[in-house]
Short mmCIF file of N, CA, C and O in Angstrom, two decimals:
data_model
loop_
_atom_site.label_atom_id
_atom_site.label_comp_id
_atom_site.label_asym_id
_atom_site.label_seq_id
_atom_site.Cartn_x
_atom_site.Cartn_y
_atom_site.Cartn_z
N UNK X 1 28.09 35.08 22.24
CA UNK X 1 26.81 35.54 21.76
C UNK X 1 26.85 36.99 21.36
O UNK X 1 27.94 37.52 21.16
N UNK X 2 25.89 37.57 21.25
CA UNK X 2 25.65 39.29 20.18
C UNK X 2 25.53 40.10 21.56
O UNK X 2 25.07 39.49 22.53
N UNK X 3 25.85 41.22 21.69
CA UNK X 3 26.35 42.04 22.51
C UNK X 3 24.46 42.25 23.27
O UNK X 3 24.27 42.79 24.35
N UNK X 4 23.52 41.78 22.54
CA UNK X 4 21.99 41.97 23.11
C UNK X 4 22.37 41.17 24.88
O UNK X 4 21.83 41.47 25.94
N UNK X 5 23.19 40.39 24.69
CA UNK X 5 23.44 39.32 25.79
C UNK X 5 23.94 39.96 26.94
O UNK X 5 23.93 39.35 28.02
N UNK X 6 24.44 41.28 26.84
CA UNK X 6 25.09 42.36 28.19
C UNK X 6 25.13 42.51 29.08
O UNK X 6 26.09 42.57 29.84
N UNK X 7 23.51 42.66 29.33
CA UNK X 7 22.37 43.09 30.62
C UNK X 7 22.98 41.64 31.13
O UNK X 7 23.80 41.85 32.03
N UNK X 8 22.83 40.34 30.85
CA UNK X 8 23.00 39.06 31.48
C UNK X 8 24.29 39.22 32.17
O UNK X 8 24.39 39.25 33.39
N UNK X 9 25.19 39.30 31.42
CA UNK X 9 26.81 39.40 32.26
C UNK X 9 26.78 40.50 32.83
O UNK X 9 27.60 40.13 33.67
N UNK X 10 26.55 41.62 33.16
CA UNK X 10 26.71 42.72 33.89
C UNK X 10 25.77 42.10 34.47
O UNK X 10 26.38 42.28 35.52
N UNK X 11 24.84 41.53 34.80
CA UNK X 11 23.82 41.46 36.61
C UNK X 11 24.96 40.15 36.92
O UNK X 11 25.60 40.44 37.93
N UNK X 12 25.40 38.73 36.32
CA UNK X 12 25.99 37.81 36.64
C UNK X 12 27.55 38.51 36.94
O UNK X 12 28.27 37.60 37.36
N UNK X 13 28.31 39.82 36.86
CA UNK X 13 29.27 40.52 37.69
C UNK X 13 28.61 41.04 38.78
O UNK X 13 29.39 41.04 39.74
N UNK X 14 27.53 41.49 39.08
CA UNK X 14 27.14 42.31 39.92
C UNK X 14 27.21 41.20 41.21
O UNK X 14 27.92 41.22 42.21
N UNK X 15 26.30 40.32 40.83
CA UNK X 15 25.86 39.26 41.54
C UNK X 15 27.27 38.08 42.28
O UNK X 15 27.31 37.89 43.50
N UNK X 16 28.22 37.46 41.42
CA UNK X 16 28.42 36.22 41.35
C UNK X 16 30.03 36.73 40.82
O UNK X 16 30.86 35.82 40.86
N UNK X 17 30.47 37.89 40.40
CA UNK X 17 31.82 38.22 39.87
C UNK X 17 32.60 37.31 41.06
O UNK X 17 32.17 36.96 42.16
N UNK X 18 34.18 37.04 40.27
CA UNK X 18 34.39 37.06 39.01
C UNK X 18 33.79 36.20 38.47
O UNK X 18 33.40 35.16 39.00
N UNK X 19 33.55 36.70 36.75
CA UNK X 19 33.49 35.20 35.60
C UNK X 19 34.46 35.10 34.63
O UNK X 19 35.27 35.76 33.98
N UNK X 20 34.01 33.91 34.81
CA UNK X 20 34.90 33.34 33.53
C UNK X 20 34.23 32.59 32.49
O UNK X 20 33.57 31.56 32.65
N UNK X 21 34.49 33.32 31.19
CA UNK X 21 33.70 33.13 30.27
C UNK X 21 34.73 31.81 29.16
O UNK X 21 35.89 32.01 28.79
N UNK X 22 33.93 30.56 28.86
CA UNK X 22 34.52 29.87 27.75
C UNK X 22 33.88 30.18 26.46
O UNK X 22 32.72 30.60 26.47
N UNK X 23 34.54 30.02 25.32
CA UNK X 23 34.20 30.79 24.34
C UNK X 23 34.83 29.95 23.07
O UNK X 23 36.05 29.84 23.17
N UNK X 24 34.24 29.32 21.88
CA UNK X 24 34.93 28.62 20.89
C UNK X 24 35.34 29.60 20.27
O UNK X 24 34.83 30.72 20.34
N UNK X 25 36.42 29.25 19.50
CA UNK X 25 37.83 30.34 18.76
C UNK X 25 37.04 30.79 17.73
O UNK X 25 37.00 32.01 17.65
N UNK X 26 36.55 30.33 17.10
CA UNK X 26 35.22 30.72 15.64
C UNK X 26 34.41 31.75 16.20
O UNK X 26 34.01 32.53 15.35
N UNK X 27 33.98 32.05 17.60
CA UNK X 27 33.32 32.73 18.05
C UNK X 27 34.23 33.83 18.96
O UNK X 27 33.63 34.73 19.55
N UNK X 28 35.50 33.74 19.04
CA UNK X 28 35.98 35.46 20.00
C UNK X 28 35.68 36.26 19.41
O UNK X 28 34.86 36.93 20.04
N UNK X 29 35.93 36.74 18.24
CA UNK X 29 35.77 37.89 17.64
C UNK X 29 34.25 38.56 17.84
O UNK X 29 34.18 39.70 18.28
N UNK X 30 33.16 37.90 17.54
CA UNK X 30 31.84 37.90 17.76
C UNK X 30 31.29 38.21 19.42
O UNK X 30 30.21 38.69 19.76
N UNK X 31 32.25 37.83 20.17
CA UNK X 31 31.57 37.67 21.57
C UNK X 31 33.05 38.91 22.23
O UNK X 31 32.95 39.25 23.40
N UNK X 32 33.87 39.29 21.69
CA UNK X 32 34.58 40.44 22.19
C UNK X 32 34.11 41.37 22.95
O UNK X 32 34.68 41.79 23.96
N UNK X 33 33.16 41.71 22.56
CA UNK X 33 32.38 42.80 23.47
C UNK X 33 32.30 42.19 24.86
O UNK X 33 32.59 43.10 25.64
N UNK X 34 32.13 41.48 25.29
CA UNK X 34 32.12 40.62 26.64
C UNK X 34 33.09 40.69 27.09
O UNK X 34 32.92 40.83 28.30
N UNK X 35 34.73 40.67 26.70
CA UNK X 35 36.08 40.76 27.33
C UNK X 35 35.98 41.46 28.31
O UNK X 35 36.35 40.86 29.32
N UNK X 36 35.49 42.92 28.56
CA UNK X 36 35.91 43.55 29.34
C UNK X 36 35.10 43.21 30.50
O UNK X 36 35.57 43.46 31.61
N UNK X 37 33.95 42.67 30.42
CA UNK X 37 33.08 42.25 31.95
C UNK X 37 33.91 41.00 32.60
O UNK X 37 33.97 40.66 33.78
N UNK X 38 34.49 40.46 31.56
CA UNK X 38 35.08 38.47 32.76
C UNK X 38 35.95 38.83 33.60
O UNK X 38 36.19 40.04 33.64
N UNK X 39 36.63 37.99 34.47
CA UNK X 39 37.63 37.82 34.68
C UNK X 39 38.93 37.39 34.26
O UNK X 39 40.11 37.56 34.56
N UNK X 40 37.97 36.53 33.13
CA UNK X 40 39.18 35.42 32.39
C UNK X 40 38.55 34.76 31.02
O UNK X 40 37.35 34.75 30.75
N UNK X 41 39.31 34.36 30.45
CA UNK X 41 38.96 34.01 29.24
C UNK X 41 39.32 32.95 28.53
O UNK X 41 40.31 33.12 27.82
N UNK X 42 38.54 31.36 28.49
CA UNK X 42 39.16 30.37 27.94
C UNK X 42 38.68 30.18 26.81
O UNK X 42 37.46 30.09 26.73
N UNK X 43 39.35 30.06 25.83
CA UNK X 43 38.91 29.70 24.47
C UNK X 43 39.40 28.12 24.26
O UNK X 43 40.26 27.63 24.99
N UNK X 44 38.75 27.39 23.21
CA UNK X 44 38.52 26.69 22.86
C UNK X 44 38.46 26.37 21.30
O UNK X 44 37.91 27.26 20.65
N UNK X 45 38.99 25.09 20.46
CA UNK X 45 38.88 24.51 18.96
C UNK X 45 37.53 24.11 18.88
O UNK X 45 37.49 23.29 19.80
N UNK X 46 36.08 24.17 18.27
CA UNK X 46 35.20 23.41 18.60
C UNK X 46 35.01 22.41 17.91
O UNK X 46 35.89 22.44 17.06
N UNK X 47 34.27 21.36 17.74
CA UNK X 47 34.15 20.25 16.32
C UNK X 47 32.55 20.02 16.69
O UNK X 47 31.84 20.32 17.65
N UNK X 48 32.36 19.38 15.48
CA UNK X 48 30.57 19.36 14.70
C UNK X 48 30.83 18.13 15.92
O UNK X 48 30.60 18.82 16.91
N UNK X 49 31.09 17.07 16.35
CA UNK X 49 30.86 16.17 16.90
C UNK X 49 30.90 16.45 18.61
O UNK X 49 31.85 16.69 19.36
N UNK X 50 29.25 16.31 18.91
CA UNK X 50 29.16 17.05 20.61
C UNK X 50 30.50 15.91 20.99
O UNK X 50 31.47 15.81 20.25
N UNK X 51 30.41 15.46 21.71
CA UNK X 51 31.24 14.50 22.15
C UNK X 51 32.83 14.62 22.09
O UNK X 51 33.64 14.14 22.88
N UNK X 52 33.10 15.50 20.79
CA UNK X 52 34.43 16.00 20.79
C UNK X 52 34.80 16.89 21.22
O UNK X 52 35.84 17.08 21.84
N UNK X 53 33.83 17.74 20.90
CA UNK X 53 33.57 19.40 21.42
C UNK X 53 33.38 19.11 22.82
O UNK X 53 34.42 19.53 23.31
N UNK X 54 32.76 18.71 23.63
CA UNK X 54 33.21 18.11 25.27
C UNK X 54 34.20 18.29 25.68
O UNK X 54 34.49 19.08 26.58
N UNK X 55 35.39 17.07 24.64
CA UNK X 55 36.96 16.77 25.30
C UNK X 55 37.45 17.71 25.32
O UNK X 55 38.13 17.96 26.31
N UNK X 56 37.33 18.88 24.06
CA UNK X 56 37.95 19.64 23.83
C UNK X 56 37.84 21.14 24.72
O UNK X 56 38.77 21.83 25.13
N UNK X 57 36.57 21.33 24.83
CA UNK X 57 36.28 22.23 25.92
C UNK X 57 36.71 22.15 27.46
O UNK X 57 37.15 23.08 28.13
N UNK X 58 36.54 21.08 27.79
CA UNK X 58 37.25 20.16 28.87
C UNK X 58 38.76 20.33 29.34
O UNK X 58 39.28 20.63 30.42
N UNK X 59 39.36 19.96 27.83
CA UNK X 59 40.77 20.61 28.26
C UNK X 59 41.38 21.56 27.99
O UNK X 59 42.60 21.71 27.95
N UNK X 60 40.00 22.75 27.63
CA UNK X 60 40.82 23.80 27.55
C UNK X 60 40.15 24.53 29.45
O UNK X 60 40.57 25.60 29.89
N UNK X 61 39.59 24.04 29.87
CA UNK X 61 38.90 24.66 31.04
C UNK X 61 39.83 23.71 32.07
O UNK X 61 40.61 24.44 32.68
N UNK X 62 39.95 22.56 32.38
CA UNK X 62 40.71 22.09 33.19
C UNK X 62 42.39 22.90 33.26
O UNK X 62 43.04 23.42 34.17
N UNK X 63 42.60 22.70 31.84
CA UNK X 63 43.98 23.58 32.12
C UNK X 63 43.67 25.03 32.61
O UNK X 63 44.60 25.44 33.31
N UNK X 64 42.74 25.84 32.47
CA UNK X 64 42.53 26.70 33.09
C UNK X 64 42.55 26.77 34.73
O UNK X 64 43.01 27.59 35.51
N UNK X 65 41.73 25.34 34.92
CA UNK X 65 41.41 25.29 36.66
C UNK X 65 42.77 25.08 37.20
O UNK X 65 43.22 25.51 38.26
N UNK X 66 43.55 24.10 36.02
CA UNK X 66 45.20 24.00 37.05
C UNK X 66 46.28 25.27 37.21
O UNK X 66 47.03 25.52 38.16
N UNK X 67 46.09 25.97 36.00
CA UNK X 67 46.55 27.48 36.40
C UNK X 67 45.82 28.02 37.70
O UNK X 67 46.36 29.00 38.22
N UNK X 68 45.15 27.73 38.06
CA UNK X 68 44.21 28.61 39.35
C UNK X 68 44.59 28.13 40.72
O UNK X 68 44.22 28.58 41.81
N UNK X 69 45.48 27.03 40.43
CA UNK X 69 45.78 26.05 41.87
C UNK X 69 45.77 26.83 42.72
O UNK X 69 44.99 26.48 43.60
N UNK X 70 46.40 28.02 43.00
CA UNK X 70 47.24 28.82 43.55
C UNK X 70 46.40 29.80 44.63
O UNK X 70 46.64 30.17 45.78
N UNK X 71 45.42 30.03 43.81
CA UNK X 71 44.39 31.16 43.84
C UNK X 71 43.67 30.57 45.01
O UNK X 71 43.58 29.43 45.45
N UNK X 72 43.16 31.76 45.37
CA UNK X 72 41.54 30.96 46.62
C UNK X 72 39.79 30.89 45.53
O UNK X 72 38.74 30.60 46.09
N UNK X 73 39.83 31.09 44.62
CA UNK X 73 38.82 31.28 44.12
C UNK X 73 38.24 29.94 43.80
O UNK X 73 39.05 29.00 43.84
N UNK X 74 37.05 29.68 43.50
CA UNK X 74 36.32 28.37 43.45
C UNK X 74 35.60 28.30 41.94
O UNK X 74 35.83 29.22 41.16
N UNK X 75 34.94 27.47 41.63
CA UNK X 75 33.68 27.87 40.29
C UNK X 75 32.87 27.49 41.05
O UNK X 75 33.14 26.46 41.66
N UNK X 76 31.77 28.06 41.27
CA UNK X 76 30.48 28.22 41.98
C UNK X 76 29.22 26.96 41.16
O UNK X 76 28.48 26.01 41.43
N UNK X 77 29.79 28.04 39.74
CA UNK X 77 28.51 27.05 38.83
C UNK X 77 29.36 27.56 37.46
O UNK X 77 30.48 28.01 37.21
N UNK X 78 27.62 27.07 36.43
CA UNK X 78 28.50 26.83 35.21
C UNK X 78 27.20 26.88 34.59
O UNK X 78 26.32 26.09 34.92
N UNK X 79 26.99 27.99 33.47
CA UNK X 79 25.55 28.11 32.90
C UNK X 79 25.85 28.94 31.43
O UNK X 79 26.77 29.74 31.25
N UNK X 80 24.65 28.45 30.30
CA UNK X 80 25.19 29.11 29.21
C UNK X 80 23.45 29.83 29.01
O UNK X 80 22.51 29.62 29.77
N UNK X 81 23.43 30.70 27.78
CA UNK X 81 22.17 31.36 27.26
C UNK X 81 21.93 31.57 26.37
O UNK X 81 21.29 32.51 25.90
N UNK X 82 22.84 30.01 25.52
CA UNK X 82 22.81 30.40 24.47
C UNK X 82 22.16 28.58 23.83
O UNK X 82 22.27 27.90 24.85
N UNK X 83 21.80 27.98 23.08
CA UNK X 83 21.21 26.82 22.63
C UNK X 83 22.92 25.76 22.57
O UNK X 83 23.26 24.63 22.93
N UNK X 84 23.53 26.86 21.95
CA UNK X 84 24.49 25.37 21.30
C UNK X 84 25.53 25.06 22.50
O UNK X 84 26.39 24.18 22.38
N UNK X 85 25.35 26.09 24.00
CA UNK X 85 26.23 25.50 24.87
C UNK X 85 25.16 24.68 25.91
O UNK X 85 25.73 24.75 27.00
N UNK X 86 24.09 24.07 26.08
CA UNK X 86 23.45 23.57 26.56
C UNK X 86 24.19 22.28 26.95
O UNK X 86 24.63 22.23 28.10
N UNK X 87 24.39 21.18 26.08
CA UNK X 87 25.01 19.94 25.92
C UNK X 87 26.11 19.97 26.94
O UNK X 87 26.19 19.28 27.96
N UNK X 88 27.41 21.42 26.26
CA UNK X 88 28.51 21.48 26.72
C UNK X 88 28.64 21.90 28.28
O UNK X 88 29.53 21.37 28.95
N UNK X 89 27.65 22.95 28.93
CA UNK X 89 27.51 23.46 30.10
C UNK X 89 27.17 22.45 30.99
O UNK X 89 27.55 22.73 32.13
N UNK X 90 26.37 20.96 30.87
CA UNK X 90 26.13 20.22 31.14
C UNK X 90 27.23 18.98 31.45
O UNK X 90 27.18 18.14 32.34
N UNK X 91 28.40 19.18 30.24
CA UNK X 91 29.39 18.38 30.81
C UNK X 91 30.66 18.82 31.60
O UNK X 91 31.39 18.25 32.41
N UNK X 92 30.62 20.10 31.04
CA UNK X 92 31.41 20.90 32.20
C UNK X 92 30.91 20.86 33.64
O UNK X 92 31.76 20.77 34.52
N UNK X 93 29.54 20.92 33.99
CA UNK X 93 28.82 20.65 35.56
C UNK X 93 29.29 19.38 36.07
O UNK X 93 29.87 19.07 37.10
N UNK X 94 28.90 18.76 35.12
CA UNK X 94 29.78 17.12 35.71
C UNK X 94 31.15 17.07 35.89
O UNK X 94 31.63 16.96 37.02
N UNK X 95 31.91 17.15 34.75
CA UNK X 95 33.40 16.78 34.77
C UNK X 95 33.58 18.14 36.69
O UNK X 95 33.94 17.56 37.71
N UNK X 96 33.35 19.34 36.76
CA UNK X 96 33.72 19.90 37.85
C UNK X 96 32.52 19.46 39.16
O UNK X 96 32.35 20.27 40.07
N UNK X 97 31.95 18.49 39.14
CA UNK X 97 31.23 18.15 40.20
C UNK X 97 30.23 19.52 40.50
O UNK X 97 30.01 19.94 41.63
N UNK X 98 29.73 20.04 39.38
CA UNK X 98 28.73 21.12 39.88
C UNK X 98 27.74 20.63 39.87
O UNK X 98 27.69 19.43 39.60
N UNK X 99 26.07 21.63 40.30
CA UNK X 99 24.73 21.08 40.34
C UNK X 99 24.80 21.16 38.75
O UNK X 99 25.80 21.65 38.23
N UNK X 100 23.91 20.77 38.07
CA UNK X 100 23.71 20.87 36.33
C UNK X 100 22.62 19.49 36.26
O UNK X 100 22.46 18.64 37.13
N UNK X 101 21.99 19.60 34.96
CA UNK X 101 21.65 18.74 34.45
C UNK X 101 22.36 17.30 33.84
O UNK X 101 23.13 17.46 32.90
N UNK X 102 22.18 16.25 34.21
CA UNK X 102 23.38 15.15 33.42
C UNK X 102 23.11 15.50 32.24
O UNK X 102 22.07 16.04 31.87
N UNK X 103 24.34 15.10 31.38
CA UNK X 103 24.33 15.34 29.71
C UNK X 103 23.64 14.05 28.74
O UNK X 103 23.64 14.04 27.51
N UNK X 104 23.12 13.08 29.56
CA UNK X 104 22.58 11.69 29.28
C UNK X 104 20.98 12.34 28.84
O UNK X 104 20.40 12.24 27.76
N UNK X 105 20.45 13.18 30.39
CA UNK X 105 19.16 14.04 30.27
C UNK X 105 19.17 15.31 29.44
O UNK X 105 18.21 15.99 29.08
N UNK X 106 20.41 15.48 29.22
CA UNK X 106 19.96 16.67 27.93
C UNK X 106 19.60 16.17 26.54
O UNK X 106 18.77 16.60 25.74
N UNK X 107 20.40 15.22 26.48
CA UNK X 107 20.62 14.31 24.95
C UNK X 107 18.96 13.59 25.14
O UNK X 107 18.20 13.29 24.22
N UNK X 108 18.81 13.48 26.09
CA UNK X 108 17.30 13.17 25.50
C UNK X 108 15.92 14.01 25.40
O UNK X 108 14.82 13.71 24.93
N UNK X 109 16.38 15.12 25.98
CA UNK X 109 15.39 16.28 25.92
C UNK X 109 15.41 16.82 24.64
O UNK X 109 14.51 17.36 24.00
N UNK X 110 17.06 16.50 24.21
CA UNK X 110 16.53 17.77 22.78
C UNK X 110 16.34 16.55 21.72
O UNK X 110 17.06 16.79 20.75
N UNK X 111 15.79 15.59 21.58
CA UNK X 111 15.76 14.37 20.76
C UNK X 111 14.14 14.20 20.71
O UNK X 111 13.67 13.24 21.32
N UNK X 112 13.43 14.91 20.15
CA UNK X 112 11.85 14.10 20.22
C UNK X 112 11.09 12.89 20.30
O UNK X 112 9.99 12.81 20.83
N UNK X 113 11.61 12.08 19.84
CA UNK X 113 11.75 10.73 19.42
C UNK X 113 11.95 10.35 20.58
O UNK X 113 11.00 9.98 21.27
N UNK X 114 13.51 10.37 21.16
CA UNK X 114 14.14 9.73 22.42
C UNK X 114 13.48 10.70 23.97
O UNK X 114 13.64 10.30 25.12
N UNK X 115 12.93 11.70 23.67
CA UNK X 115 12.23 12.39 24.60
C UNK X 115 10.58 11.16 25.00
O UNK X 115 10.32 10.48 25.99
N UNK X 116 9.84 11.39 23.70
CA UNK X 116 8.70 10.36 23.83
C UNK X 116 8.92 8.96 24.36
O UNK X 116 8.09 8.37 25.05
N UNK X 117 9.88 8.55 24.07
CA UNK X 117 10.35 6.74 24.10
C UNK X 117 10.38 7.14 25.98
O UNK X 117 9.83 6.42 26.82
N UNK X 118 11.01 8.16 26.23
CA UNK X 118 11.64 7.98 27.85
C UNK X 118 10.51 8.13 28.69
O UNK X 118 10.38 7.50 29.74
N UNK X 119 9.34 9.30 28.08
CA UNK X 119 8.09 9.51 28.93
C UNK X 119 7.31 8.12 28.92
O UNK X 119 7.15 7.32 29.85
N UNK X 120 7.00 8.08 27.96
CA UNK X 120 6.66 6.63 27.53
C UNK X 120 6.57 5.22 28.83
O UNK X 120 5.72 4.41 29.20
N UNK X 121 8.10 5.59 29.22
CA UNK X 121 8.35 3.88 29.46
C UNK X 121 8.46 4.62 30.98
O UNK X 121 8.82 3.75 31.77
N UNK X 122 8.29 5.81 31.62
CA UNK X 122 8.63 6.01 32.93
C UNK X 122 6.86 6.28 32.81
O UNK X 122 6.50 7.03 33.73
N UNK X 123 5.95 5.96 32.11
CA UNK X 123 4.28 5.58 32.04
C UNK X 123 3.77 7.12 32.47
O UNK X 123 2.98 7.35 33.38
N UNK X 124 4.51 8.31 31.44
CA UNK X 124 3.81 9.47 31.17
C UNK X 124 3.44 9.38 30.24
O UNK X 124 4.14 8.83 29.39
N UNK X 125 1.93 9.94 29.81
CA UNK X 125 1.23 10.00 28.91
C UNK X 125 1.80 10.34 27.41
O UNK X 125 2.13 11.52 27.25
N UNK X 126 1.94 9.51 26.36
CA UNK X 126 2.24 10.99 25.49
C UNK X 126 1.79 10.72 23.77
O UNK X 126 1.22 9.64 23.66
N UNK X 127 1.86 11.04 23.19
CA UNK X 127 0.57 11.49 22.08
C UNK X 127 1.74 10.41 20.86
O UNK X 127 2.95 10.22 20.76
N UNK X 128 0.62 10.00 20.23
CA UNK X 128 1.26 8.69 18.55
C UNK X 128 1.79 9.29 18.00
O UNK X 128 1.28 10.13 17.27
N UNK X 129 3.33 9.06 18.17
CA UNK X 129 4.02 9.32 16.86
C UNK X 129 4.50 8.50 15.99
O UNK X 129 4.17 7.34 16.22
N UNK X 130 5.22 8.67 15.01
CA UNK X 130 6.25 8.09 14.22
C UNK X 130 7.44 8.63 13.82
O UNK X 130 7.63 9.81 13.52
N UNK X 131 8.19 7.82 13.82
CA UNK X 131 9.63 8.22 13.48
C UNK X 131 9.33 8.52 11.95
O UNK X 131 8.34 7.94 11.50
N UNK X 132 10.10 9.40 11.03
CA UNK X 132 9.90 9.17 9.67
C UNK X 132 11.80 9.77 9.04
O UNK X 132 12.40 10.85 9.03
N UNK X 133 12.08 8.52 8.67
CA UNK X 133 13.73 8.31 8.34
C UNK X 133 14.13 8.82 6.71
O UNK X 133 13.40 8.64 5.73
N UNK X 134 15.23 9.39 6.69
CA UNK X 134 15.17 9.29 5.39
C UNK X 134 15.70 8.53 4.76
O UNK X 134 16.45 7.69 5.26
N UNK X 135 15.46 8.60 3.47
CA UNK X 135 15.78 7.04 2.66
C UNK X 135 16.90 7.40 2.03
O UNK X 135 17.49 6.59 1.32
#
């Protein structure tokens, strides 16, 4: 993210150090300014397809955790502040058994449509819509 993001990682060192920041390769250059607060730094290939971008994040962070065998350090948690790691922070919580949101309940939060259908049928109130597709 843009260096406005600072104040966040300097209180999350103050607090919770070390971090370790994952980061897609399209984005180091942009998020550099952050190097010097982590501990560590996994980058990542990303792809337009969430689902790929998962695997791929996945194994660039697992190979990270197996470099760490060694170490006493733990991952506590796993949180992003930015929109497009929402999905991904969510499957990283799972794949490492952290607290997080399931990625089943994110995929339907950010879906309007599939958000209404779910309130809907668990008999929360919620206002007429329509789908409108394009042709």
């Amino acid at each position: 993210g843009s260096p406005g993001r600072e104040p966040v990682l300097r209180r999350l060192q103050e607090e919770v150090a070390p971090l370790v920041v994952v980061v897609p390769a399209q984005f180091t250059e942009l998020c550099s300014w952050a190097r010097p607060l982590c501990s560590d730094w996994i980058t990542f290939e990303s792809a337009e397809d969430s689902d790929e971008a998962n695997q791929r994040v996945w194994s660039a962070v697992s190979a990270w955790v197996k470099s760490q065998a060694s170490c006493a350090r733990e991952l506590l948690g796993c949180m992003t502040y930015d929109e497009w790691g929402i999905e991904m922070c969510a499957f990283l919580c799972e794949q490492l058994k952290l607290p997080g949101t399931p990625v089943k309940t994110i995929r339907q939060i950010r879906n309007k449509v599939t958000f209404r259908d779910v309130c809907a049928a668990a008999g929360i109130p919620v206002p007429r819509y329509r789908t409108v597709h394009n042709a």
